[in-house]
């Protein structure tokens, strides 16, 4: 059962209290992730990133920096520093990313985080590190602990 | 050769529907294909197929139809491990076709040890691929590695057969 106080009101609207959020939903690997769950987690991830990146774009001093989100594709342009693209790749139940620094990567939702299976790195940590190197200021795009999905909420 | 060209061409027309990612990207910003991509589309190198059961052929098959990209890249390898010929067939967008075409060009004449060092970033740079199409060059890198893995597995299996025969002979001696 969802404990209302541990979630923001936005989360409570998204997940009705009648929806089961049991231990079974944690630790799922790609094969077990249902399509509906994939869309929910992926949309939540990209939506949260959009909010944080909008602030980051404001704070940056890059004149033509921009962030766009539509049809499951998040595009962050940072002028001459390059363009980051994150998109839902629904057939694979993955989030795909394209970075001007590290190129392409594909993330699976495993144990509550998006992980690149080939080397085990985490989407949010990699993106934050790359943005920091490009923007030269500290960046926080981690999902908030109480907003973390796929984690046991007590 | 002409048949191969139609295959590649047919794939390019499908690109708007099949390359899932391209729809929103096109809506956001129209961007012409780089001339190197157009070159590989109009003059694709090495389109074709080798017999996959040939002992000297390695086949790399990567991608998924649901994603809109499938690449088959094949290599013909001599005893010393030199790639003496290569060919490809790709279903996908212009960038995917060009990436695999470039891959077959670059690997000819190299050893299988050398070609696994070819990076997707080299292919992407050569074709000036936009951010959303970096996945195509990654797929081409994967295709090369898959083809090499296949020929190595074939050769290892063939290598084991004589050894097994030797063991049997020793056991029955």
PDB file of C-alpha atoms in Angstrom:
ATOM      1  CA  UNK A   1       0.000   0.000   0.000  1.00  0.00           C
ATOM      2  CA  UNK A   2       1.257   3.476  -0.718  1.00  0.00           C
ATOM      3  CA  UNK A   3       1.914   5.614   2.309  1.00  0.00           C
ATOM      4  CA  UNK A   4       0.517   8.982   1.231  1.00  0.00           C
ATOM      5  CA  UNK A   5       2.855  11.099   3.322  1.00  0.00           C
ATOM      6  CA  UNK A   6       5.982   9.614   1.749  1.00  0.00           C
ATOM      7  CA  UNK A   7       4.916  10.726  -1.724  1.00  0.00           C
ATOM      8  CA  UNK A   8       4.376  14.157  -3.173  1.00  0.00           C
ATOM      9  CA  UNK A   9       0.815  15.015  -4.082  1.00  0.00           C
ATOM     10  CA  UNK A  10       1.813  14.658  -7.725  1.00  0.00           C
ATOM     11  CA  UNK A  11       2.801  11.051  -7.168  1.00  0.00           C
ATOM     12  CA  UNK A  12      -0.398  10.346  -5.249  1.00  0.00           C
ATOM     13  CA  UNK A  13      -2.430  11.604  -8.191  1.00  0.00           C
ATOM     14  CA  UNK A  14      -0.488   9.367 -10.564  1.00  0.00           C
ATOM     15  CA  UNK A  15      -0.674   6.252  -8.404  1.00  0.00           C
ATOM     16  CA  UNK A  16      -4.113   5.783  -6.943  1.00  0.00           C
ATOM     17  CA  UNK A  17      -4.063   4.154  -3.527  1.00  0.00           C
ATOM     18  CA  UNK A  18      -6.046   1.253  -4.919  1.00  0.00           C
ATOM     19  CA  UNK A  19      -3.123   0.339  -7.176  1.00  0.00           C
ATOM     20  CA  UNK A  20      -0.957  -2.401  -5.698  1.00  0.00           C
ATOM     21  CA  UNK A  21       2.627  -1.348  -5.077  1.00  0.00           C
ATOM     22  CA  UNK A  22       3.982  -4.476  -3.503  1.00  0.00           C
ATOM     23  CA  UNK A  23       7.397  -6.012  -3.087  1.00  0.00           C
ATOM     24  CA  UNK A  24       6.788  -7.877  -6.346  1.00  0.00           C
ATOM     25  CA  UNK A  25       7.264  -4.735  -8.364  1.00  0.00           C
ATOM     26  CA  UNK A  26      10.844  -4.232  -7.195  1.00  0.00           C
ATOM     27  CA  UNK A  27      13.885  -5.944  -8.656  1.00  0.00           C
ATOM     28  CA  UNK A  28      12.291  -6.610 -12.006  1.00  0.00           C
ATOM     29  CA  UNK A  29      14.601  -7.032 -14.920  1.00  0.00           C
ATOM     30  CA  UNK A  30      13.811  -6.132 -18.480  1.00  0.00           C
ATOM     31  CA  UNK A  31      12.137  -9.413 -19.381  1.00  0.00           C
ATOM     32  CA  UNK A  32       9.662  -9.179 -16.535  1.00  0.00           C
ATOM     33  CA  UNK A  33       8.854  -5.510 -16.940  1.00  0.00           C
ATOM     34  CA  UNK A  34       5.322  -5.255 -18.230  1.00  0.00           C
ATOM     35  CA  UNK A  35       4.741  -2.839 -21.058  1.00  0.00           C
ATOM     36  CA  UNK A  36       2.445  -0.694 -18.945  1.00  0.00           C
ATOM     37  CA  UNK A  37       4.986  -0.517 -16.146  1.00  0.00           C
ATOM     38  CA  UNK A  38       7.720   0.381 -18.611  1.00  0.00           C
ATOM     39  CA  UNK A  39       5.697   3.316 -19.926  1.00  0.00           C
ATOM     40  CA  UNK A  40       4.873   4.481 -16.424  1.00  0.00           C
ATOM     41  CA  UNK A  41       8.476   4.335 -15.181  1.00  0.00           C
ATOM     42  CA  UNK A  42       9.913   5.748 -18.395  1.00  0.00           C
ATOM     43  CA  UNK A  43       7.397   8.611 -18.515  1.00  0.00           C
ATOM     44  CA  UNK A  44       8.077   9.355 -14.865  1.00  0.00           C
ATOM     45  CA  UNK A  45      11.824   9.376 -15.456  1.00  0.00           C
ATOM     46  CA  UNK A  46      11.654  11.638 -18.486  1.00  0.00           C
ATOM     47  CA  UNK A  47       9.079  13.914 -16.863  1.00  0.00           C
ATOM     48  CA  UNK A  48      11.238  14.382 -13.776  1.00  0.00           C
ATOM     49  CA  UNK A  49      14.313  15.007 -15.923  1.00  0.00           C
ATOM     50  CA  UNK A  50      12.389  17.566 -17.951  1.00  0.00           C
ATOM     51  CA  UNK A  51      11.554  19.530 -14.793  1.00  0.00           C
ATOM     52  CA  UNK A  52      15.128  19.497 -13.550  1.00  0.00           C
ATOM     53  CA  UNK A  53      16.671  20.208 -16.929  1.00  0.00           C
ATOM     54  CA  UNK A  54      14.386  23.187 -17.455  1.00  0.00           C
ATOM     55  CA  UNK A  55      15.908  24.763 -14.348  1.00  0.00           C
ATOM     56  CA  UNK A  56      19.403  23.822 -15.493  1.00  0.00           C
ATOM     57  CA  UNK A  57      18.835  25.426 -18.894  1.00  0.00           C
ATOM     58  CA  UNK A  58      17.716  28.607 -17.101  1.00  0.00           C
ATOM     59  CA  UNK A  59      20.839  28.578 -14.929  1.00  0.00           C
ATOM     60  CA  UNK A  60      23.250  27.962 -17.777  1.00  0.00           C
ATOM     61  CA  UNK A  61      24.805  30.891 -19.560  1.00  0.00           C
ATOM     62  CA  UNK A  62      24.538  29.269 -22.960  1.00  0.00           C
ATOM     63  CA  UNK A  63      22.477  31.674 -25.089  1.00  0.00           C
ATOM     64  CA  UNK A  64      20.631  29.200 -27.291  1.00  0.00           C
ATOM     65  CA  UNK A  65      20.236  26.410 -24.747  1.00  0.00           C
ATOM     66  CA  UNK A  66      16.862  24.727 -25.012  1.00  0.00           C
ATOM     67  CA  UNK A  67      14.919  21.727 -23.784  1.00  0.00           C
ATOM     68  CA  UNK A  68      12.050  20.066 -25.629  1.00  0.00           C
ATOM     69  CA  UNK A  69       9.892  17.092 -24.761  1.00  0.00           C
ATOM     70  CA  UNK A  70       7.388  15.469 -27.056  1.00  0.00           C
ATOM     71  CA  UNK A  71       6.237  12.001 -28.061  1.00  0.00           C
ATOM     72  CA  UNK A  72       8.600  10.339 -25.635  1.00  0.00           C
ATOM     73  CA  UNK A  73      11.671  12.227 -26.873  1.00  0.00           C
ATOM     74  CA  UNK A  74      13.594  14.616 -24.618  1.00  0.00           C
ATOM     75  CA  UNK A  75      16.008  16.884 -26.477  1.00  0.00           C
ATOM     76  CA  UNK A  76      18.482  19.095 -24.638  1.00  0.00           C
ATOM     77  CA  UNK A  77      20.404  21.446 -26.860  1.00  0.00           C
ATOM     78  CA  UNK A  78      23.349  23.281 -25.340  1.00  0.00           C
ATOM     79  CA  UNK A  79      24.454  25.407 -28.264  1.00  0.00           C
ATOM     80  CA  UNK A  80      27.950  24.606 -29.424  1.00  0.00           C
ATOM     81  CA  UNK A  81      28.446  22.161 -26.516  1.00  0.00           C
ATOM     82  CA  UNK A  82      26.171  19.712 -28.304  1.00  0.00           C
ATOM     83  CA  UNK A  83      22.808  18.005 -28.011  1.00  0.00           C
ATOM     84  CA  UNK A  84      21.650  15.307 -25.619  1.00  0.00           C
ATOM     85  CA  UNK A  85      18.689  13.168 -26.634  1.00  0.00           C
ATOM     86  CA  UNK A  86      16.806  10.727 -24.424  1.00  0.00           C
ATOM     87  CA  UNK A  87      13.946   8.690 -25.819  1.00  0.00           C
ATOM     88  CA  UNK A  88      11.698   5.820 -24.945  1.00  0.00           C
ATOM     89  CA  UNK A  89      12.480   2.802 -27.093  1.00  0.00           C
ATOM     90  CA  UNK A  90       9.259   0.945 -26.446  1.00  0.00           C
ATOM     91  CA  UNK A  91       9.884  -2.296 -28.391  1.00  0.00           C
ATOM     92  CA  UNK A  92      12.944  -2.917 -26.205  1.00  0.00           C
ATOM     93  CA  UNK A  93      11.405  -1.400 -23.054  1.00  0.00           C
ATOM     94  CA  UNK A  94      14.503   0.769 -22.825  1.00  0.00           C
ATOM     95  CA  UNK A  95      15.454   4.405 -22.612  1.00  0.00           C
ATOM     96  CA  UNK A  96      17.971   5.263 -25.306  1.00  0.00           C
ATOM     97  CA  UNK A  97      20.347   8.146 -24.936  1.00  0.00           C
ATOM     98  CA  UNK A  98      22.630  10.055 -27.229  1.00  0.00           C
ATOM     99  CA  UNK A  99      25.396  12.156 -25.727  1.00  0.00           C
ATOM    100  CA  UNK A 100      27.822  14.493 -27.484  1.00  0.00           C
ATOM    101  CA  UNK A 101      30.440  13.225 -25.019  1.00  0.00           C
ATOM    102  CA  UNK A 102      29.925   9.477 -24.768  1.00  0.00           C
ATOM    103  CA  UNK A 103      27.753   8.720 -27.796  1.00  0.00           C
ATOM    104  CA  UNK A 104      24.818   6.291 -27.703  1.00  0.00           C
ATOM    105  CA  UNK A 105      23.675   4.123 -24.791  1.00  0.00           C
ATOM    106  CA  UNK A 106      20.644   2.000 -23.985  1.00  0.00           C
ATOM    107  CA  UNK A 107      19.252   1.679 -20.486  1.00  0.00           C
ATOM    108  CA  UNK A 108      17.189  -1.072 -18.932  1.00  0.00           C
ATOM    109  CA  UNK A 109      15.065  -0.565 -15.851  1.00  0.00           C
ATOM    110  CA  UNK A 110      16.613  -2.774 -13.183  1.00  0.00           C
ATOM    111  CA  UNK A 111      16.025  -2.626  -9.434  1.00  0.00           C
ATOM    112  CA  UNK A 112      14.554   0.856  -9.584  1.00  0.00           C
ATOM    113  CA  UNK A 113      17.192   2.450 -11.775  1.00  0.00           C
ATOM    114  CA  UNK A 114      18.061   2.770 -15.442  1.00  0.00           C
ATOM    115  CA  UNK A 115      21.256   0.810 -16.121  1.00  0.00           C
ATOM    116  CA  UNK A 116      23.425   0.272 -19.220  1.00  0.00           C
ATOM    117  CA  UNK A 117      23.984  -3.462 -19.122  1.00  0.00           C
ATOM    118  CA  UNK A 118      27.311  -3.454 -20.943  1.00  0.00           C
ATOM    119  CA  UNK A 119      29.186  -1.594 -18.229  1.00  0.00           C
ATOM    120  CA  UNK A 120      26.603  -1.230 -15.468  1.00  0.00           C
ATOM    121  CA  UNK A 121      26.534   2.558 -15.347  1.00  0.00           C
ATOM    122  CA  UNK A 122      23.466   4.475 -14.178  1.00  0.00           C
ATOM    123  CA  UNK A 123      21.671   6.895 -16.512  1.00  0.00           C
ATOM    124  CA  UNK A 124      21.202   9.713 -14.009  1.00  0.00           C
ATOM    125  CA  UNK A 125      24.739   9.568 -12.670  1.00  0.00           C
ATOM    126  CA  UNK A 126      26.294   9.552 -16.145  1.00  0.00           C
ATOM    127  CA  UNK A 127      24.106  12.380 -17.388  1.00  0.00           C
ATOM    128  CA  UNK A 128      24.796  14.491 -14.313  1.00  0.00           C
ATOM    129  CA  UNK A 129      28.554  13.988 -14.648  1.00  0.00           C
ATOM    130  CA  UNK A 130      28.497  14.920 -18.329  1.00  0.00           C
ATOM    131  CA  UNK A 131      26.334  17.984 -17.770  1.00  0.00           C
ATOM    132  CA  UNK A 132      28.667  19.135 -15.005  1.00  0.00           C
ATOM    133  CA  UNK A 133      31.647  18.839 -17.303  1.00  0.00           C
ATOM    134  CA  UNK A 134      29.886  20.794 -20.024  1.00  0.00           C
ATOM    135  CA  UNK A 135      28.204  23.453 -17.887  1.00  0.00           C
ATOM    136  CA  UNK A 136      30.919  23.770 -15.252  1.00  0.00           C
ATOM    137  CA  UNK A 137      28.509  23.930 -12.345  1.00  0.00           C
ATOM    138  CA  UNK A 138      27.019  21.303 -10.049  1.00  0.00           C
ATOM    139  CA  UNK A 139      23.979  19.545 -11.354  1.00  0.00           C
ATOM    140  CA  UNK A 140      21.373  17.537  -9.442  1.00  0.00           C
ATOM    141  CA  UNK A 141      19.082  15.404 -11.519  1.00  0.00           C
ATOM    142  CA  UNK A 142      18.776  12.409  -9.218  1.00  0.00           C
ATOM    143  CA  UNK A 143      15.228  11.248  -8.613  1.00  0.00           C
ATOM    144  CA  UNK A 144      14.259  12.366  -5.096  1.00  0.00           C
ATOM    145  CA  UNK A 145      14.399   9.444  -2.616  1.00  0.00           C
ATOM    146  CA  UNK A 146      10.748   9.733  -1.722  1.00  0.00           C
ATOM    147  CA  UNK A 147       9.873   9.896  -5.413  1.00  0.00           C
ATOM    148  CA  UNK A 148      11.981   6.853  -6.291  1.00  0.00           C
ATOM    149  CA  UNK A 149       9.927   4.299  -8.098  1.00  0.00           C
ATOM    150  CA  UNK A 150      10.451   0.604  -7.901  1.00  0.00           C
ATOM    151  CA  UNK A 151      11.730   0.996  -4.345  1.00  0.00           C
ATOM    152  CA  UNK A 152       9.969  -0.454  -1.382  1.00  0.00           C
ATOM    153  CA  UNK A 153       8.012   2.325   0.296  1.00  0.00           C
ATOM    154  CA  UNK A 154       7.428   1.818   4.008  1.00  0.00           C
TER     155      UNK A 154
ATOM    156  CA  UNK B   1      23.939  -5.974 -57.332  1.00  0.00           C
ATOM    157  CA  UNK B   2      20.820  -4.246 -58.683  1.00  0.00           C
ATOM    158  CA  UNK B   3      18.646  -6.351 -56.419  1.00  0.00           C
ATOM    159  CA  UNK B   4      20.743  -5.268 -53.495  1.00  0.00           C
ATOM    160  CA  UNK B   5      20.325  -1.644 -54.500  1.00  0.00           C
ATOM    161  CA  UNK B   6      16.530  -2.013 -54.559  1.00  0.00           C
ATOM    162  CA  UNK B   7      16.623  -3.607 -51.116  1.00  0.00           C
ATOM    163  CA  UNK B   8      18.602  -0.723 -49.703  1.00  0.00           C
ATOM    164  CA  UNK B   9      16.445   1.794 -51.556  1.00  0.00           C
ATOM    165  CA  UNK B  10      13.229   0.176 -50.368  1.00  0.00           C
ATOM    166  CA  UNK B  11      14.495   0.396 -46.855  1.00  0.00           C
ATOM    167  CA  UNK B  12      15.158   4.113 -47.182  1.00  0.00           C
ATOM    168  CA  UNK B  13      11.573   4.809 -48.287  1.00  0.00           C
ATOM    169  CA  UNK B  14      10.364   2.885 -45.271  1.00  0.00           C
ATOM    170  CA  UNK B  15      12.553   4.920 -42.997  1.00  0.00           C
ATOM    171  CA  UNK B  16       9.889   7.421 -42.049  1.00  0.00           C
ATOM    172  CA  UNK B  17       7.677   4.646 -40.719  1.00  0.00           C
ATOM    173  CA  UNK B  18      10.173   2.135 -39.468  1.00  0.00           C
ATOM    174  CA  UNK B  19      12.789   4.236 -37.709  1.00  0.00           C
ATOM    175  CA  UNK B  20      10.698   4.964 -34.643  1.00  0.00           C
ATOM    176  CA  UNK B  21      12.786   7.823 -33.511  1.00  0.00           C
ATOM    177  CA  UNK B  22      12.784   9.770 -36.741  1.00  0.00           C
ATOM    178  CA  UNK B  23       9.161  11.001 -36.542  1.00  0.00           C
ATOM    179  CA  UNK B  24       9.526  13.431 -33.654  1.00  0.00           C
ATOM    180  CA  UNK B  25      13.025  14.374 -34.786  1.00  0.00           C
ATOM    181  CA  UNK B  26      11.713  15.348 -38.222  1.00  0.00           C
ATOM    182  CA  UNK B  27       8.950  17.361 -36.651  1.00  0.00           C
ATOM    183  CA  UNK B  28      11.430  19.199 -34.471  1.00  0.00           C
ATOM    184  CA  UNK B  29      14.134  20.065 -36.993  1.00  0.00           C
ATOM    185  CA  UNK B  30      14.470  19.244 -40.679  1.00  0.00           C
ATOM    186  CA  UNK B  31      18.056  18.348 -41.404  1.00  0.00           C
ATOM    187  CA  UNK B  32      19.435  17.110 -44.719  1.00  0.00           C
ATOM    188  CA  UNK B  33      21.499  13.947 -44.865  1.00  0.00           C
ATOM    189  CA  UNK B  34      25.221  14.575 -45.004  1.00  0.00           C
ATOM    190  CA  UNK B  35      26.705  14.052 -48.478  1.00  0.00           C
ATOM    191  CA  UNK B  36      28.590  10.979 -47.267  1.00  0.00           C
ATOM    192  CA  UNK B  37      25.312   9.390 -46.225  1.00  0.00           C
ATOM    193  CA  UNK B  38      23.719  10.240 -49.575  1.00  0.00           C
ATOM    194  CA  UNK B  39      26.770   8.803 -51.336  1.00  0.00           C
ATOM    195  CA  UNK B  40      26.433   5.466 -49.542  1.00  0.00           C
ATOM    196  CA  UNK B  41      22.716   5.396 -50.256  1.00  0.00           C
ATOM    197  CA  UNK B  42      23.080   6.146 -53.977  1.00  0.00           C
ATOM    198  CA  UNK B  43      26.246   4.065 -54.390  1.00  0.00           C
ATOM    199  CA  UNK B  44      26.055   1.444 -51.665  1.00  0.00           C
ATOM    200  CA  UNK B  45      29.218  -0.561 -51.349  1.00  0.00           C
ATOM    201  CA  UNK B  46      29.178  -4.312 -50.916  1.00  0.00           C
ATOM    202  CA  UNK B  47      25.453  -4.985 -50.768  1.00  0.00           C
ATOM    203  CA  UNK B  48      24.931  -8.727 -50.919  1.00  0.00           C
ATOM    204  CA  UNK B  49      25.129 -12.036 -49.161  1.00  0.00           C
ATOM    205  CA  UNK B  50      27.605 -14.860 -48.641  1.00  0.00           C
ATOM    206  CA  UNK B  51      26.616 -18.428 -47.794  1.00  0.00           C
ATOM    207  CA  UNK B  52      26.349 -18.376 -44.024  1.00  0.00           C
ATOM    208  CA  UNK B  53      27.341 -22.032 -43.765  1.00  0.00           C
ATOM    209  CA  UNK B  54      30.630 -21.401 -45.569  1.00  0.00           C
ATOM    210  CA  UNK B  55      33.427 -22.207 -43.138  1.00  0.00           C
ATOM    211  CA  UNK B  56      35.239 -18.992 -44.017  1.00  0.00           C
ATOM    212  CA  UNK B  57      32.241 -16.712 -43.582  1.00  0.00           C
ATOM    213  CA  UNK B  58      31.347 -14.874 -40.384  1.00  0.00           C
ATOM    214  CA  UNK B  59      27.840 -13.453 -40.103  1.00  0.00           C
ATOM    215  CA  UNK B  60      26.787 -10.686 -37.753  1.00  0.00           C
ATOM    216  CA  UNK B  61      23.037 -10.128 -37.441  1.00  0.00           C
ATOM    217  CA  UNK B  62      22.039  -7.287 -35.140  1.00  0.00           C
ATOM    218  CA  UNK B  63      19.067  -5.103 -34.409  1.00  0.00           C
ATOM    219  CA  UNK B  64      15.370  -5.822 -34.328  1.00  0.00           C
ATOM    220  CA  UNK B  65      12.585  -5.248 -36.860  1.00  0.00           C
ATOM    221  CA  UNK B  66      10.401  -3.720 -34.160  1.00  0.00           C
ATOM    222  CA  UNK B  67      13.008  -1.024 -33.639  1.00  0.00           C
ATOM    223  CA  UNK B  68      13.178  -0.357 -37.347  1.00  0.00           C
ATOM    224  CA  UNK B  69      16.792  -1.428 -37.804  1.00  0.00           C
ATOM    225  CA  UNK B  70      18.239  -4.787 -38.789  1.00  0.00           C
ATOM    226  CA  UNK B  71      21.785  -5.188 -40.092  1.00  0.00           C
ATOM    227  CA  UNK B  72      23.397  -8.289 -41.495  1.00  0.00           C
ATOM    228  CA  UNK B  73      27.121  -7.900 -42.052  1.00  0.00           C
ATOM    229  CA  UNK B  74      29.216 -10.762 -43.388  1.00  0.00           C
ATOM    230  CA  UNK B  75      32.965 -11.261 -43.714  1.00  0.00           C
ATOM    231  CA  UNK B  76      35.015 -13.734 -45.724  1.00  0.00           C
ATOM    232  CA  UNK B  77      38.177 -14.525 -43.796  1.00  0.00           C
ATOM    233  CA  UNK B  78      41.305 -16.329 -44.958  1.00  0.00           C
ATOM    234  CA  UNK B  79      43.392 -18.762 -42.898  1.00  0.00           C
ATOM    235  CA  UNK B  80      45.538 -15.954 -41.537  1.00  0.00           C
ATOM    236  CA  UNK B  81      42.543 -13.989 -40.252  1.00  0.00           C
ATOM    237  CA  UNK B  82      42.502 -11.350 -42.992  1.00  0.00           C
ATOM    238  CA  UNK B  83      39.103 -10.146 -44.154  1.00  0.00           C
ATOM    239  CA  UNK B  84      39.282 -10.687 -47.898  1.00  0.00           C
ATOM    240  CA  UNK B  85      35.682  -9.700 -48.638  1.00  0.00           C
ATOM    241  CA  UNK B  86      32.660  -8.260 -46.882  1.00  0.00           C
ATOM    242  CA  UNK B  87      29.029  -7.553 -47.620  1.00  0.00           C
ATOM    243  CA  UNK B  88      25.933  -6.269 -45.912  1.00  0.00           C
ATOM    244  CA  UNK B  89      22.162  -6.085 -46.060  1.00  0.00           C
ATOM    245  CA  UNK B  90      20.390  -3.532 -43.935  1.00  0.00           C
ATOM    246  CA  UNK B  91      16.765  -2.745 -43.241  1.00  0.00           C
ATOM    247  CA  UNK B  92      16.519   0.710 -41.787  1.00  0.00           C
ATOM    248  CA  UNK B  93      16.975   4.408 -42.292  1.00  0.00           C
ATOM    249  CA  UNK B  94      19.545   6.098 -44.523  1.00  0.00           C
ATOM    250  CA  UNK B  95      21.925   6.486 -41.604  1.00  0.00           C
ATOM    251  CA  UNK B  96      21.732   2.777 -40.793  1.00  0.00           C
ATOM    252  CA  UNK B  97      22.345   1.805 -44.413  1.00  0.00           C
ATOM    253  CA  UNK B  98      25.272   4.207 -44.703  1.00  0.00           C
ATOM    254  CA  UNK B  99      26.773   3.083 -41.375  1.00  0.00           C
ATOM    255  CA  UNK B 100      26.802  -0.567 -42.389  1.00  0.00           C
ATOM    256  CA  UNK B 101      28.030   0.273 -45.894  1.00  0.00           C
ATOM    257  CA  UNK B 102      30.934   2.251 -44.414  1.00  0.00           C
ATOM    258  CA  UNK B 103      31.654  -0.630 -42.052  1.00  0.00           C
ATOM    259  CA  UNK B 104      32.020  -3.127 -44.913  1.00  0.00           C
ATOM    260  CA  UNK B 105      34.361  -0.722 -46.707  1.00  0.00           C
ATOM    261  CA  UNK B 106      36.578  -0.139 -43.714  1.00  0.00           C
ATOM    262  CA  UNK B 107      36.968  -3.780 -42.718  1.00  0.00           C
ATOM    263  CA  UNK B 108      38.121  -5.102 -46.100  1.00  0.00           C
ATOM    264  CA  UNK B 109      41.791  -5.963 -46.056  1.00  0.00           C
ATOM    265  CA  UNK B 110      42.082  -5.751 -42.270  1.00  0.00           C
ATOM    266  CA  UNK B 111      42.498  -8.577 -39.808  1.00  0.00           C
ATOM    267  CA  UNK B 112      39.699  -9.662 -37.516  1.00  0.00           C
ATOM    268  CA  UNK B 113      41.744  -8.401 -34.563  1.00  0.00           C
ATOM    269  CA  UNK B 114      42.010  -4.936 -36.124  1.00  0.00           C
ATOM    270  CA  UNK B 115      38.353  -4.494 -37.069  1.00  0.00           C
ATOM    271  CA  UNK B 116      37.022  -4.988 -33.558  1.00  0.00           C
ATOM    272  CA  UNK B 117      38.763  -1.721 -32.689  1.00  0.00           C
ATOM    273  CA  UNK B 118      36.568   0.226 -35.130  1.00  0.00           C
ATOM    274  CA  UNK B 119      34.466   2.575 -33.007  1.00  0.00           C
ATOM    275  CA  UNK B 120      30.938   3.729 -33.651  1.00  0.00           C
ATOM    276  CA  UNK B 121      32.190   7.276 -33.080  1.00  0.00           C
ATOM    277  CA  UNK B 122      34.517   6.959 -36.099  1.00  0.00           C
ATOM    278  CA  UNK B 123      31.614   5.915 -38.313  1.00  0.00           C
ATOM    279  CA  UNK B 124      29.369   8.641 -36.904  1.00  0.00           C
ATOM    280  CA  UNK B 125      32.034  11.287 -37.480  1.00  0.00           C
ATOM    281  CA  UNK B 126      32.629  10.137 -41.055  1.00  0.00           C
ATOM    282  CA  UNK B 127      28.916  10.415 -41.809  1.00  0.00           C
ATOM    283  CA  UNK B 128      28.272  13.493 -39.656  1.00  0.00           C
ATOM    284  CA  UNK B 129      25.400  11.633 -38.029  1.00  0.00           C
ATOM    285  CA  UNK B 130      23.010  13.744 -35.959  1.00  0.00           C
ATOM    286  CA  UNK B 131      22.536  12.846 -32.264  1.00  0.00           C
ATOM    287  CA  UNK B 132      19.437  10.719 -32.818  1.00  0.00           C
ATOM    288  CA  UNK B 133      21.302   8.580 -35.380  1.00  0.00           C
ATOM    289  CA  UNK B 134      24.325   7.674 -33.250  1.00  0.00           C
ATOM    290  CA  UNK B 135      22.510   4.437 -32.457  1.00  0.00           C
ATOM    291  CA  UNK B 136      22.867   3.439 -36.127  1.00  0.00           C
ATOM    292  CA  UNK B 137      26.645   3.675 -36.026  1.00  0.00           C
ATOM    293  CA  UNK B 138      26.639   1.752 -32.729  1.00  0.00           C
ATOM    294  CA  UNK B 139      24.674  -0.992 -34.440  1.00  0.00           C
ATOM    295  CA  UNK B 140      27.261  -1.119 -37.257  1.00  0.00           C
ATOM    296  CA  UNK B 141      30.053  -1.500 -34.682  1.00  0.00           C
ATOM    297  CA  UNK B 142      28.039  -4.295 -33.060  1.00  0.00           C
ATOM    298  CA  UNK B 143      27.547  -5.952 -36.453  1.00  0.00           C
ATOM    299  CA  UNK B 144      31.298  -6.038 -37.097  1.00  0.00           C
ATOM    300  CA  UNK B 145      31.943  -7.562 -33.680  1.00  0.00           C
ATOM    301  CA  UNK B 146      29.159 -10.102 -34.152  1.00  0.00           C
ATOM    302  CA  UNK B 147      30.583 -11.211 -37.510  1.00  0.00           C
ATOM    303  CA  UNK B 148      34.051 -11.624 -35.992  1.00  0.00           C
ATOM    304  CA  UNK B 149      32.615 -13.542 -33.053  1.00  0.00           C
ATOM    305  CA  UNK B 150      30.816 -15.843 -35.456  1.00  0.00           C
ATOM    306  CA  UNK B 151      33.900 -16.718 -37.518  1.00  0.00           C
ATOM    307  CA  UNK B 152      35.945 -17.229 -34.353  1.00  0.00           C
ATOM    308  CA  UNK B 153      33.304 -19.587 -32.975  1.00  0.00           C
ATOM    309  CA  UNK B 154      33.208 -21.498 -36.263  1.00  0.00           C
ATOM    310  CA  UNK B 155      36.996 -21.823 -36.323  1.00  0.00           C
ATOM    311  CA  UNK B 156      37.101 -22.873 -32.655  1.00  0.00           C
ATOM    312  CA  UNK B 157      34.501 -25.564 -33.305  1.00  0.00           C
ATOM    313  CA  UNK B 158      36.390 -26.753 -36.385  1.00  0.00           C
ATOM    314  CA  UNK B 159      39.630 -26.708 -34.384  1.00  0.00           C
ATOM    315  CA  UNK B 160      38.059 -28.873 -31.702  1.00  0.00           C
ATOM    316  CA  UNK B 161      37.025 -31.559 -34.134  1.00  0.00           C
ATOM    317  CA  UNK B 162      40.597 -32.666 -35.041  1.00  0.00           C
ATOM    318  CA  UNK B 163      41.525 -32.602 -31.328  1.00  0.00           C
ATOM    319  CA  UNK B 164      38.536 -34.785 -30.439  1.00  0.00           C
ATOM    320  CA  UNK B 165      39.568 -37.234 -33.136  1.00  0.00           C
ATOM    321  CA  UNK B 166      43.112 -37.288 -31.710  1.00  0.00           C
ATOM    322  CA  UNK B 167      41.738 -37.974 -28.198  1.00  0.00           C
ATOM    323  CA  UNK B 168      39.616 -40.801 -29.483  1.00  0.00           C
ATOM    324  CA  UNK B 169      42.573 -42.294 -31.288  1.00  0.00           C
ATOM    325  CA  UNK B 170      44.678 -42.025 -28.145  1.00  0.00           C
ATOM    326  CA  UNK B 171      41.933 -43.664 -26.059  1.00  0.00           C
ATOM    327  CA  UNK B 172      41.526 -46.581 -28.388  1.00  0.00           C
ATOM    328  CA  UNK B 173      45.263 -47.092 -28.894  1.00  0.00           C
TER     329      UNK B 173
END
